[in-house]
Amino acid sequence: MWRVARSAASTFRRTRRLSTAISAPCIVHKRGADILHDPWFNKDTGFPMTERDRLGLRGLLPPRVISFEQQYDRFMESFRSLEKNTEGQPDSVVSLAKWRILNRLHDRNETLYYRVLIDNIKDFAPIIYTPTVGLVCQNYSGLFRRPRGMYFSAKDKGEMMSMIFNWPSTQVDMIVLTDGSRILGLGDLGVQGIGIPIGKLDMYVAAAGINPQRVLPVMLDVGTNNQKLLEDPLYLGLRQPRLEGEEYLSIVDEFVEAVHARWPKAVVQFEDFQAKWAFETLDRYRKKFCMFNDDIQGTAGVALAGLLGTVRAQGRPLTDFANQKIVVVGAGSAGLGVLKMALQAVSRMTGPSADPHFFLLDKNGLITKDRKDIDPAALPFAKAHHEIEGLGLQEGAGLAEVVKKVKPHVLLGLSGVGGIFHEEVLRAMKESDSVRPAIFAMSNPTNNAECCPVDAFKLAGEDIVFASGSPFANVDLGNGKIGHVNQANNMYLFPGIGLGALLSGARNISDTMLEAAAECLASYMSDDEINRGILYPSIDDIRDITAEVGAAVLRAAVAEDLAEGHGDVGVRELQHMSKEETIEHVRQNMWYPVYGPLVHE
Ligand SMILES: NC(=O)C1=CN([C@@H]2O[C@H](COP(=O)(O)OP(=O)(O)OC[C@H]3O[C@@H](n4cnc5c(N)ncnc54)[C@H](O)[C@@H]3O)[C@@H](O)[C@H]2O)C=CC1
Ligand SMILES: CC(=O)C(=O)O
Ligand SMILES: [Mg+2]
């Protein structure tokens, strides 16, 4: 461990466990300036003299060696002065300035970057992840300086098997893949959507301790239907409409085959695909290799954990979940994913004849069996005439009418439409049949949230439980009470799902593994927290919750006989681990950023 001369102002956290602090020597195949220009190995002025000698760095750096802690403090000081200097400027200017300073560090020195990210995750997640990542994607072609990740375009057909070998890392464990067709609630951003896989993988490194040398953000550029981008002279993607049908699928197939030829055990997360391709690709690949769709499956688990927390917050037994009236607004990949998992949970509680009280709306209002050309995925949740006639509802009923007549326990938005939980809707939630109504405004980024928490607490009442997809500050209710704002975001699950799948060596990711993840998150919170309306852990604890979720997923894979082991830990060894041993095993396998010795080969 390096020597730590702590300055009073330092926010640097000492390494918690010696085991993670002592890192094995890392073999580099580069020397001199090539190392300084490689963010995986670069330590900037932190290279000790012995390494400068060994690696041909003498003379390429100023003579004084600066410690990791000093570098850390220097960066944080620059960050804080940037905050001060941009005070009063528009939010978007400040957010992009913060993103730029972090991105420059990411480009230069990954060890330092991930250390500041981990130690300041609460402040930095909103920059590298939602909401700022959305703004970054919208402006990506203008912000682009250096490439990150890989780009496979429709023009690369037939070439992908060789292209995959252009990636410099010999081992890849985790891939996040998008086609840019539905980036957060911002629509089709084409190639600019690469910001999302980058942000998600930053969360993988920070939360799950995936080694940053083993992550790969990927953009599948099959064109865009965003006219503004097609006309933008700086747009960096293919200037053509999106491929459709078999042409589209053949590109995804080719990419998937190439990846698995090179890294057969890599876990692939599909992210921000428009609903039709999200469902189709999940069906197509989920039994063939280790992949999942975060928007459908990760979101579902986080929402279910929050919904179960809501039942606890009402002082009801968990089995009462089966009686909750839940209005879901948005029948896309996320909304349908949530309802499917919620239905599975109700079925486990009440048996296969479960009859949950779910109401689903899309842009055309309440979905009923009378809907023409109904999406088959929405059919199980479409209301039959007899189920709603007593309420005076019919096909296509608007949101305010549905909320007034149903008096739901929970109103959950995954519509991507900012502000649709307007005053009339929120006031109607005050008449909910629940003593503790819940409002989940889960759409991202901030401006796309269905409502803001201030309005929710003001109009729906102080007793509500509130969650949003992007971060908002808690609400001062003005009477000494605080309205707690939860962040119902799939970031609480996807890192653990990926990590558990990876360390188990699972052949694929089953519903049981996903349920284990959701249950783990749901049971993480104490009764006291739940009573205070706190449904999810603080993001400061994201590494801890991810270790637990990872272990739960790993154990489920082992129990289901899907595990094949990982590295030198075989299935037998995994089978013999207790729950606590599994959690410790997962923790021990989490990468932590320290400057390890570099040895040239
Ligand atoms: N908090 C979280 O962890 C997550 C949040 N999301 C957010 O959920 C949103 C939706 O994502 P997807 O389901 O993948 O999108 P999608 O495009 O597949 O679905 C959107 C749905 O909203 C419906 N909709 C549109 N306008 C509406 C209106 N005025 N009233 C009622 N429904 C309306 C559409 O008909 C469609 O069914 C996005 O903003 C995304 O950022 C998605 C995944 C995770
Ligand atoms: C959080 C997330 O995955 C989304 O908004 O799409
Ligand atoms: Mg997403």
XYZ file of C-alpha atoms and ligand atoms in Angstrom:
652
model
C 0.000 0.000 0.000
C 1.251 3.512 -0.743
C 2.091 5.805 2.100
C -0.729 8.123 2.924
C 0.036 11.589 4.246
C -3.508 12.739 4.756
C -4.243 16.378 4.236
C -7.165 17.738 6.227
C -9.096 18.500 3.043
C -8.572 15.094 1.482
C -11.649 13.062 0.625
C -9.429 10.158 -0.358
C -10.629 6.943 1.206
C -8.022 4.561 2.517
C -8.191 1.163 0.979
C -10.563 -0.845 3.080
C -9.017 -4.269 2.726
C -5.378 -5.100 2.386
C -6.217 -7.907 -0.024
C -7.475 -5.466 -2.637
C -4.734 -2.946 -1.973
C -1.809 -5.221 -2.758
C -1.947 -5.814 -6.437
C 0.056 -8.337 -8.360
C 2.611 -6.966 -10.829
C 1.093 -6.158 -14.178
C 2.976 -7.116 -17.329
C 3.153 -4.385 -19.972
C 4.352 -4.831 -23.496
C 5.072 -1.161 -23.985
C 7.815 1.223 -22.965
C 8.377 4.940 -22.685
C 5.889 7.416 -24.128
C 3.591 4.579 -25.250
C 2.903 3.823 -21.594
C 2.234 7.467 -20.750
C -0.303 7.558 -23.568
C -2.039 4.397 -22.448
C -4.705 5.229 -19.820
C -4.774 1.600 -18.591
C -1.173 1.797 -17.393
C -0.447 5.495 -17.104
C 0.320 6.853 -13.634
C 1.401 10.304 -14.872
C 3.710 11.898 -12.312
C 2.936 8.971 -10.004
C 5.505 6.620 -11.608
C 8.117 5.789 -8.943
C 11.770 6.178 -9.952
C 12.347 2.417 -10.142
C 9.542 2.076 -12.690
C 10.745 5.115 -14.606
C 14.064 3.300 -14.979
C 12.530 -0.057 -15.790
C 10.061 1.271 -18.350
C 12.188 3.846 -20.134
C 10.327 6.789 -18.642
C 13.272 8.758 -17.236
C 13.289 12.229 -18.690
C 9.768 11.919 -20.029
C 8.256 13.229 -16.795
C 9.164 16.093 -14.442
C 11.548 14.730 -11.775
C 9.305 14.931 -8.716
C 7.189 11.872 -7.942
C 3.657 12.796 -6.880
C 1.721 10.298 -4.765
C -1.612 8.816 -5.814
C -3.255 10.721 -2.975
C -1.735 14.027 -4.102
C -2.899 13.384 -7.655
C -6.336 12.580 -6.326
C -6.493 15.750 -4.241
C -5.222 17.838 -7.151
C -7.973 16.490 -9.392
C -10.667 17.055 -6.794
C -9.409 20.583 -6.248
C -9.674 21.281 -9.996
C -13.135 19.791 -9.988
C -14.278 21.911 -7.052
C -12.857 25.090 -8.616
C -14.659 24.271 -11.846
C -17.857 23.978 -9.816
C -17.180 27.361 -8.239
C -16.214 29.038 -11.513
C -19.321 27.828 -13.313
C -21.743 28.844 -10.562
C -24.783 30.614 -11.977
C -24.257 29.282 -15.502
C -26.993 27.218 -17.171
C -27.242 23.617 -15.906
C -26.341 22.166 -19.280
C -23.127 24.233 -19.465
C -22.097 23.201 -15.948
C -22.942 19.540 -16.516
C -21.008 19.333 -19.763
C -18.017 21.110 -18.200
C -18.021 18.545 -15.382
C -18.342 15.696 -17.872
C -15.404 17.069 -19.891
C -13.040 17.265 -16.918
C -13.924 13.712 -15.901
C -13.680 12.462 -19.471
C -10.228 13.978 -19.878
C -9.083 12.119 -16.773
C -10.685 8.929 -18.117
C -8.711 9.366 -21.351
C -5.460 9.921 -19.468
C -5.336 7.766 -16.363
C -7.989 5.117 -15.711
C -6.742 4.141 -12.266
C -7.126 7.667 -10.929
C -10.376 8.163 -12.844
C -12.031 5.098 -11.348
C -10.732 5.913 -7.892
C -12.305 9.366 -7.900
C -15.454 7.877 -9.397
C -15.774 5.193 -6.721
C -15.013 7.536 -3.836
C -17.376 10.252 -5.085
C -20.000 8.102 -6.767
C -22.913 10.148 -5.437
C -21.552 13.340 -7.019
C -20.173 11.776 -10.182
C -22.826 9.201 -11.163
C -25.164 12.005 -12.334
C -22.374 13.148 -14.673
C -21.125 9.913 -16.186
C -24.578 8.324 -16.045
C -28.107 9.745 -16.100
C -28.904 12.611 -16.516
C -25.740 14.162 -18.015
C -24.932 11.142 -20.173
C -28.134 11.952 -22.085
C -26.916 15.450 -22.835
C -23.552 14.017 -23.838
C -25.225 11.640 -26.303
C -27.280 14.478 -27.765
C -24.075 16.456 -28.356
C -21.742 13.542 -28.972
C -20.632 14.357 -32.507
C -19.544 17.816 -31.373
C -17.937 16.564 -28.137
C -16.051 13.702 -29.816
C -12.288 13.947 -29.389
C -11.000 10.421 -28.857
C -12.745 7.139 -29.638
C -13.822 4.809 -26.849
C -15.315 1.371 -27.435
C -15.990 -0.261 -30.795
C -18.253 0.683 -33.677
C -19.709 -1.954 -35.981
C -21.723 -0.493 -38.814
C -23.967 -1.873 -41.522
C -21.044 -1.246 -43.878
C -18.944 -3.729 -41.916
C -21.044 -6.706 -42.931
C -18.795 -9.695 -43.521
C -15.873 -8.040 -41.693
C -16.861 -8.303 -38.050
C -15.038 -11.549 -37.327
C -11.744 -9.903 -38.180
C -12.663 -6.486 -36.750
C -13.245 -7.910 -33.293
C -9.525 -8.743 -33.152
C -8.739 -5.013 -33.504
C -9.740 -4.532 -29.874
C -6.465 -4.208 -27.956
C -7.421 -6.133 -24.817
C -6.842 -9.869 -24.837
C -9.707 -10.585 -22.432
C -13.161 -9.026 -22.356
C -15.638 -9.932 -19.603
C -18.424 -7.422 -20.025
C -19.918 -5.860 -23.129
C -22.680 -3.266 -23.258
C -24.222 -3.042 -26.704
C -26.660 -0.532 -28.176
C -27.995 0.342 -31.601
C -28.807 3.862 -30.393
C -32.480 3.549 -31.340
C -34.010 4.538 -27.942
C -31.481 6.405 -25.842
C -33.044 7.039 -22.409
C -36.239 8.974 -23.180
C -34.455 10.926 -25.919
C -35.365 8.741 -28.873
C -33.187 7.680 -31.790
C -29.720 9.210 -31.387
C -27.982 6.916 -33.846
C -24.252 6.445 -33.344
C -24.264 9.142 -30.648
C -25.883 6.610 -28.335
C -22.406 5.121 -27.657
C -22.369 7.352 -24.557
C -24.811 4.940 -22.906
C -22.659 1.760 -23.116
C -19.706 3.862 -21.938
C -21.670 5.213 -18.953
C -23.120 1.789 -18.089
C -19.667 0.215 -18.175
C -18.304 2.984 -15.963
C -20.955 1.885 -13.486
C -19.812 -1.733 -13.957
C -16.286 -0.767 -13.010
C -17.343 1.475 -10.117
C -20.112 -0.718 -8.696
C -19.180 -4.273 -9.691
C -15.416 -3.910 -9.795
C -15.128 -5.212 -13.334
C -11.569 -4.597 -14.489
C -11.716 -1.637 -16.921
C -9.282 -3.436 -19.220
C -11.965 -6.085 -19.664
C -14.971 -3.985 -20.612
C -16.099 -3.167 -24.117
C -18.714 -0.545 -25.046
C -20.194 -1.298 -28.458
C -22.259 0.658 -30.962
C -24.044 -1.212 -33.723
C -24.626 1.524 -36.270
C -27.421 0.380 -38.548
C -28.368 3.938 -39.558
C -30.738 6.383 -37.910
C -34.232 7.652 -38.544
C -33.437 10.923 -36.799
C -33.699 13.454 -39.612
C -31.892 16.176 -37.673
C -28.863 13.935 -37.253
C -28.933 12.824 -40.875
C -28.737 16.478 -41.871
C -26.035 17.396 -39.341
C -22.693 17.785 -41.171
C -20.827 16.746 -38.006
C -22.883 13.570 -37.451
C -20.439 10.680 -37.076
C -22.681 7.754 -37.939
C -23.961 6.187 -41.141
C -26.120 8.609 -43.103
C -28.880 6.195 -43.964
C -32.240 5.128 -42.563
C -32.155 2.293 -40.042
C -31.969 -1.209 -41.401
C -35.104 -3.213 -40.753
C -36.183 -6.852 -40.703
C -33.748 -9.596 -41.674
C -31.120 -7.074 -42.777
C -31.063 -5.656 -39.273
C -30.969 -9.035 -37.564
C -28.167 -10.279 -39.786
C -25.958 -7.440 -38.506
C -26.708 -8.267 -34.874
C -26.172 -11.983 -35.566
C -22.808 -11.328 -37.147
C -21.647 -9.163 -34.262
C -22.780 -11.688 -31.672
C -20.988 -14.491 -33.493
C -17.778 -12.483 -33.760
C -17.789 -11.594 -30.066
C -18.315 -15.172 -29.029
C -15.648 -16.461 -31.326
C -13.120 -14.288 -29.528
C -14.527 -14.174 -25.966
C -16.965 -17.069 -25.533
C -17.625 -16.294 -21.863
C -18.180 -12.541 -22.148
C -21.493 -11.335 -20.699
C -23.417 -9.100 -23.107
C -25.877 -6.469 -21.918
C -28.290 -5.145 -24.540
C -29.162 -1.542 -23.792
C -31.510 1.089 -25.149
C -32.822 -0.802 -28.162
C -36.269 0.268 -29.364
C -38.895 -2.071 -27.939
C -39.440 -4.309 -30.967
C -35.748 -5.152 -31.243
C -35.275 -5.287 -27.491
C -37.827 -8.103 -27.202
C -36.846 -9.834 -30.440
C -33.122 -9.959 -29.659
C -33.766 -11.082 -26.086
C -35.849 -13.990 -27.380
C -33.341 -14.760 -30.085
C -30.218 -14.934 -27.937
C -31.082 -15.476 -24.292
C -30.954 -19.277 -24.430
C -27.894 -19.288 -26.678
C -25.414 -17.311 -24.590
C -24.947 -15.216 -21.501
C -26.844 -12.019 -22.249
C -29.669 -9.940 -20.874
C -31.619 -6.843 -21.778
C -31.169 -4.263 -19.072
C -34.188 -2.133 -19.984
C -36.546 -5.100 -19.887
C -34.977 -7.243 -17.180
C -32.759 -4.983 -15.038
C -35.470 -2.336 -14.779
C -38.071 -4.963 -13.904
C -36.056 -6.206 -10.927
C -35.431 -2.718 -9.577
C -39.083 -1.769 -9.972
C -40.235 -5.010 -8.323
C -37.903 -4.425 -5.366
C -39.392 -0.922 -5.036
C -42.948 -2.208 -5.322
C -42.326 -4.802 -2.602
C -40.763 -2.047 -0.480
C -43.933 -0.032 -0.984
C -46.027 -2.887 0.392
C -43.759 -2.981 3.446
C -44.008 0.807 3.783
C -47.801 0.417 3.984
C -47.276 -1.919 6.931
C -48.701 -4.833 4.927
C -47.281 -8.358 4.600
C -45.419 -8.964 1.324
C -48.151 -11.309 0.112
C -50.386 -8.240 -0.066
C -48.490 -7.388 -3.238
C -51.044 -9.551 -5.029
C -53.761 -7.055 -4.040
C -51.953 -3.879 -5.066
C -53.609 -1.808 -7.775
C -50.777 -0.714 -10.022
C -51.166 1.673 -12.940
C -48.221 1.446 -15.351
C -47.849 4.252 -17.871
C -45.714 3.166 -20.809
C -46.071 -0.172 -22.571
C -42.604 -0.347 -24.068
C -39.619 -2.521 -23.221
C -39.365 -1.174 -19.675
C -43.077 -1.035 -18.748
C -43.803 -4.495 -20.122
C -40.684 -5.914 -18.503
C -41.841 -4.594 -15.126
C -45.341 -6.016 -15.490
C -44.062 -9.408 -16.606
C -41.844 -9.734 -13.556
C -44.561 -8.371 -11.265
C -46.965 -10.975 -12.667
C -44.429 -13.732 -11.997
C -44.118 -12.474 -8.412
C -47.905 -12.475 -7.914
C -48.096 -15.972 -9.408
C -45.503 -17.210 -6.936
C -47.607 -15.755 -4.128
C -51.065 -16.837 -5.228
C -50.549 -19.656 -7.704
C -50.905 -19.883 -11.475
C -54.462 -18.499 -11.494
C -53.102 -15.148 -10.282
C -55.364 -12.243 -11.052
C -53.324 -9.114 -10.404
C -54.787 -5.629 -10.476
C -52.543 -4.109 -13.117
C -53.641 -1.360 -15.503
C -51.476 -0.559 -18.500
C -51.511 2.605 -20.579
C -49.582 3.661 -23.634
C -49.763 6.750 -25.800
C -53.277 5.756 -26.807
C -54.517 5.422 -23.236
C -55.730 2.395 -21.277
C -54.973 -0.855 -23.076
C -57.881 -3.266 -23.210
C -58.631 -6.420 -25.126
C -60.659 -4.193 -27.497
C -57.448 -2.549 -28.690
C -56.958 -2.959 -32.436
C -53.572 -4.362 -33.515
C -52.575 -4.893 -29.907
C -48.901 -5.630 -29.281
C -48.870 -9.354 -28.353
C -46.450 -8.559 -25.501
C -49.078 -6.227 -23.978
C -51.947 -8.704 -24.369
C -51.532 -10.453 -20.972
C -52.010 -7.065 -19.287
C -54.880 -5.766 -21.424
C -58.088 -5.393 -19.448
C -61.154 -7.368 -20.431
C -64.430 -5.496 -20.678
C -65.886 -7.106 -17.542
C -62.842 -6.116 -15.479
C -63.327 -2.397 -16.041
C -66.965 -1.783 -16.760
C -67.731 -1.527 -13.047
C -65.168 1.264 -12.848
C -66.709 3.071 -15.800
C -63.530 2.691 -17.837
C -63.095 1.760 -21.442
C -60.479 1.214 -24.120
C -58.198 4.240 -24.493
C -59.264 5.969 -21.261
C -56.883 8.802 -20.373
C -54.460 8.727 -17.460
C -56.286 11.193 -15.199
C -59.559 9.299 -15.636
C -57.884 5.949 -14.933
C -56.211 7.240 -11.772
C -59.428 8.870 -10.515
C -61.479 5.723 -11.049
C -58.971 3.038 -10.095
C -57.527 4.881 -7.040
C -54.300 2.898 -7.464
C -51.832 2.026 -4.730
C -49.014 2.663 -7.196
C -48.619 4.918 -10.221
C -45.534 3.951 -12.200
C -44.259 5.835 -15.243
C -41.987 4.381 -17.914
C -43.306 6.428 -20.803
C -40.353 8.687 -21.560
C -42.767 11.642 -21.477
C -41.791 14.445 -19.109
C -44.566 15.895 -16.946
C -47.421 13.539 -17.850
C -48.113 13.064 -14.149
C -49.548 16.566 -14.144
C -51.508 18.328 -11.420
C -54.826 16.569 -12.028
C -53.142 13.154 -11.994
C -51.131 13.861 -8.854
C -54.125 15.285 -6.992
C -56.072 12.158 -7.956
C -53.331 10.044 -6.316
C -54.268 11.731 -3.028
C -57.529 9.784 -3.217
C -55.632 6.501 -3.610
C -56.962 3.491 -1.704
C -53.529 3.140 -0.118
C -52.489 4.732 3.159
C -49.100 5.229 1.520
C -49.553 5.721 -2.224
C -46.456 5.318 -4.329
C -45.407 7.360 -7.336
C -42.578 6.070 -9.500
C -41.602 8.574 -12.203
C -38.935 6.345 -13.701
C -38.268 7.899 -17.112
C -34.879 9.394 -17.877
C -33.194 11.803 -18.095
C -34.453 14.470 -15.671
C -36.664 16.397 -18.090
C -38.367 13.190 -19.166
C -39.431 12.255 -15.627
C -43.220 11.916 -15.474
C -43.216 14.427 -12.600
C -40.775 16.019 -10.202
C -40.774 15.112 -6.505
C -41.650 18.621 -5.311
C -44.938 18.491 -7.228
C -45.557 14.900 -6.171
C -45.228 15.604 -2.431
C -47.140 18.889 -2.756
C -50.069 17.576 -4.777
C -50.335 13.890 -3.877
C -49.618 14.346 -0.173
C -46.702 14.074 2.212
C -47.300 10.405 2.942
C -46.445 9.198 -0.528
C -43.466 7.043 -1.343
C -41.599 8.584 -4.266
C -39.038 7.314 -6.740
C -37.545 8.742 -9.929
C -35.210 7.229 -12.526
C -32.769 10.140 -12.490
C -31.515 11.699 -9.266
C -33.454 14.509 -7.573
C -32.807 16.134 -4.194
C -34.953 15.136 -1.212
C -37.865 17.485 -0.620
C -38.040 19.706 2.436
C -41.691 19.431 3.430
C -41.404 22.569 5.532
C -42.563 21.040 8.817
C -39.281 19.515 9.894
C -40.049 16.499 7.698
C -38.202 15.379 4.597
C -39.821 13.748 1.594
C -37.334 11.066 0.588
C -36.542 10.760 -3.099
C -35.529 7.261 -4.170
C -33.664 6.621 -7.376
C -35.446 3.695 -8.995
C -32.808 3.014 -11.597
C -31.579 -0.257 -13.021
C -28.074 0.729 -11.864
C -28.931 -1.048 -8.591
C -29.142 -4.359 -10.423
C -27.375 -4.559 -13.760
C -23.846 -4.471 -12.270
C -24.704 -7.356 -9.926
C -26.501 -9.333 -12.628
C -23.478 -9.027 -14.914
C -20.971 -9.761 -12.159
C -22.879 -12.771 -10.813
C -23.325 -14.174 -14.314
C -19.632 -13.676 -15.046
C -18.275 -15.234 -11.838
C -20.623 -18.200 -12.090
C -19.637 -18.761 -15.707
C -23.354 -19.107 -16.431
C -24.311 -20.482 -19.832
C -27.220 -18.058 -19.890
C -29.141 -15.717 -17.618
C -32.380 -17.277 -16.422
C -35.503 -15.751 -14.909
C -34.553 -17.389 -11.614
C -31.216 -15.578 -11.584
C -32.998 -12.285 -12.261
C -35.565 -12.960 -9.537
C -32.742 -13.693 -7.111
C -31.247 -10.287 -7.954
C -34.555 -8.486 -7.356
C -35.224 -10.350 -4.108
C -31.764 -9.534 -2.847
C -32.283 -5.824 -3.519
C -35.762 -5.905 -1.973
C -34.532 -7.502 1.243
C -31.497 -5.224 1.569
C -33.442 -2.431 3.251
C -34.276 -2.413 6.980
C -37.832 -1.904 8.290
C -36.805 1.435 9.698
C -35.570 2.668 6.314
C -38.654 1.373 4.573
C -40.902 3.116 7.103
C -39.118 6.346 6.267
C -39.939 5.788 2.600
C -36.401 4.694 1.703
C -36.737 1.835 -0.794
C -33.200 1.557 -2.169
C -29.725 1.815 -0.666
C -27.727 5.006 -0.911
C -25.659 5.069 -4.082
C -22.639 5.366 -1.752
C -23.306 1.705 -0.907
C -23.519 0.574 -4.510
C -20.423 -1.640 -4.287
C -21.826 -3.390 -1.274
C -25.281 -4.010 -2.728
C -23.675 -5.115 -5.993
C -21.558 -7.706 -4.161
C -24.718 -9.083 -2.542
C -26.711 -9.059 -5.762
C -23.786 -10.640 -7.604
C -23.611 -13.411 -5.014
C -27.378 -14.001 -5.191
C -27.207 -14.298 -8.987
C -24.186 -16.580 -8.798
C -25.881 -18.871 -6.281
C -29.030 -19.021 -8.398
C -26.958 -19.992 -11.453
C -25.265 -22.740 -9.448
C -28.581 -24.005 -8.037
C -30.085 -24.134 -11.515
C -27.105 -25.977 -12.918
C -26.297 -23.184 -15.339
C -22.880 -22.396 -13.859
C -19.663 -23.591 -15.474
C -17.212 -21.801 -13.167
C -14.929 -18.894 -13.865
C -11.133 -18.706 -14.033
C -9.628 -21.271 -11.698
C -12.772 -21.517 -9.555
C -14.797 -24.471 -10.783
C -18.464 -25.278 -10.267
C -17.725 -27.719 -7.443
C -16.008 -25.013 -5.461
C -18.896 -22.623 -6.077
C -21.378 -25.301 -4.998
C -19.661 -25.689 -1.650
C -19.674 -22.003 -0.770
C -22.124 -20.791 1.863
C -24.038 -17.591 1.188
C -21.510 -15.559 3.193
C -18.573 -17.282 1.481
C -20.106 -16.515 -1.908
C -20.467 -12.832 -1.021
C -16.846 -12.767 0.140
C -15.768 -14.581 -3.039
C -17.555 -11.961 -5.140
C -15.983 -9.121 -3.152
C -12.524 -10.618 -3.565
C -13.023 -10.662 -7.313
C -13.917 -6.990 -7.545
C -11.201 -4.863 -9.103
C -10.155 -1.848 -7.083
C -8.074 1.001 -8.481
C -4.582 1.168 -7.006
C -1.264 1.735 -8.721
C 0.162 -1.772 -8.967
C 3.739 -2.407 -10.004
C 4.298 -2.517 -13.778
C 6.801 -4.916 -15.252
C 7.944 -4.788 -18.849
C 8.102 -7.958 -20.872
N -35.397 4.102 -14.298
C -34.894 3.138 -15.016
O -34.095 2.306 -14.533
C -35.266 2.994 -16.436
C -35.974 3.965 -17.086
N -36.304 3.801 -18.392
C -36.995 4.901 -19.042
O -38.272 4.492 -19.453
C -38.649 5.225 -20.579
C -39.278 4.286 -21.580
O -38.375 3.305 -21.991
P -38.858 2.110 -22.951
O -39.958 1.357 -22.344
O -37.663 1.336 -23.340
O -39.382 2.960 -24.187
P -40.391 2.526 -25.306
O -40.264 3.513 -26.384
O -40.200 1.076 -25.593
O -41.831 2.685 -24.612
C -42.431 3.901 -24.324
C -43.906 3.634 -24.041
O -44.482 4.829 -23.555
C -45.729 5.007 -24.219
N -46.091 6.420 -24.250
C -45.601 7.397 -25.035
N -46.246 8.551 -24.802
C -47.166 8.279 -23.845
C -48.172 9.068 -23.212
N -48.313 10.351 -23.479
N -48.953 8.461 -22.284
C -48.801 7.164 -21.989
N -47.861 6.381 -22.556
C -47.072 6.937 -23.481
C -45.502 4.455 -25.615
O -46.740 4.179 -26.253
C -44.706 3.208 -25.281
O -45.570 2.176 -24.925
C -37.413 5.973 -21.058
O -37.524 7.323 -20.695
C -36.288 5.350 -20.289
O -35.298 6.287 -19.965
C -35.996 2.671 -19.095
C -35.288 1.684 -18.509
C -34.834 1.786 -17.147
C -31.708 3.688 -16.954
C -31.929 3.175 -18.285
O -31.456 2.102 -18.622
C -32.725 3.917 -19.225
O -33.271 4.971 -18.878
O -32.834 3.457 -20.367
Mg -31.459 1.812 -20.705
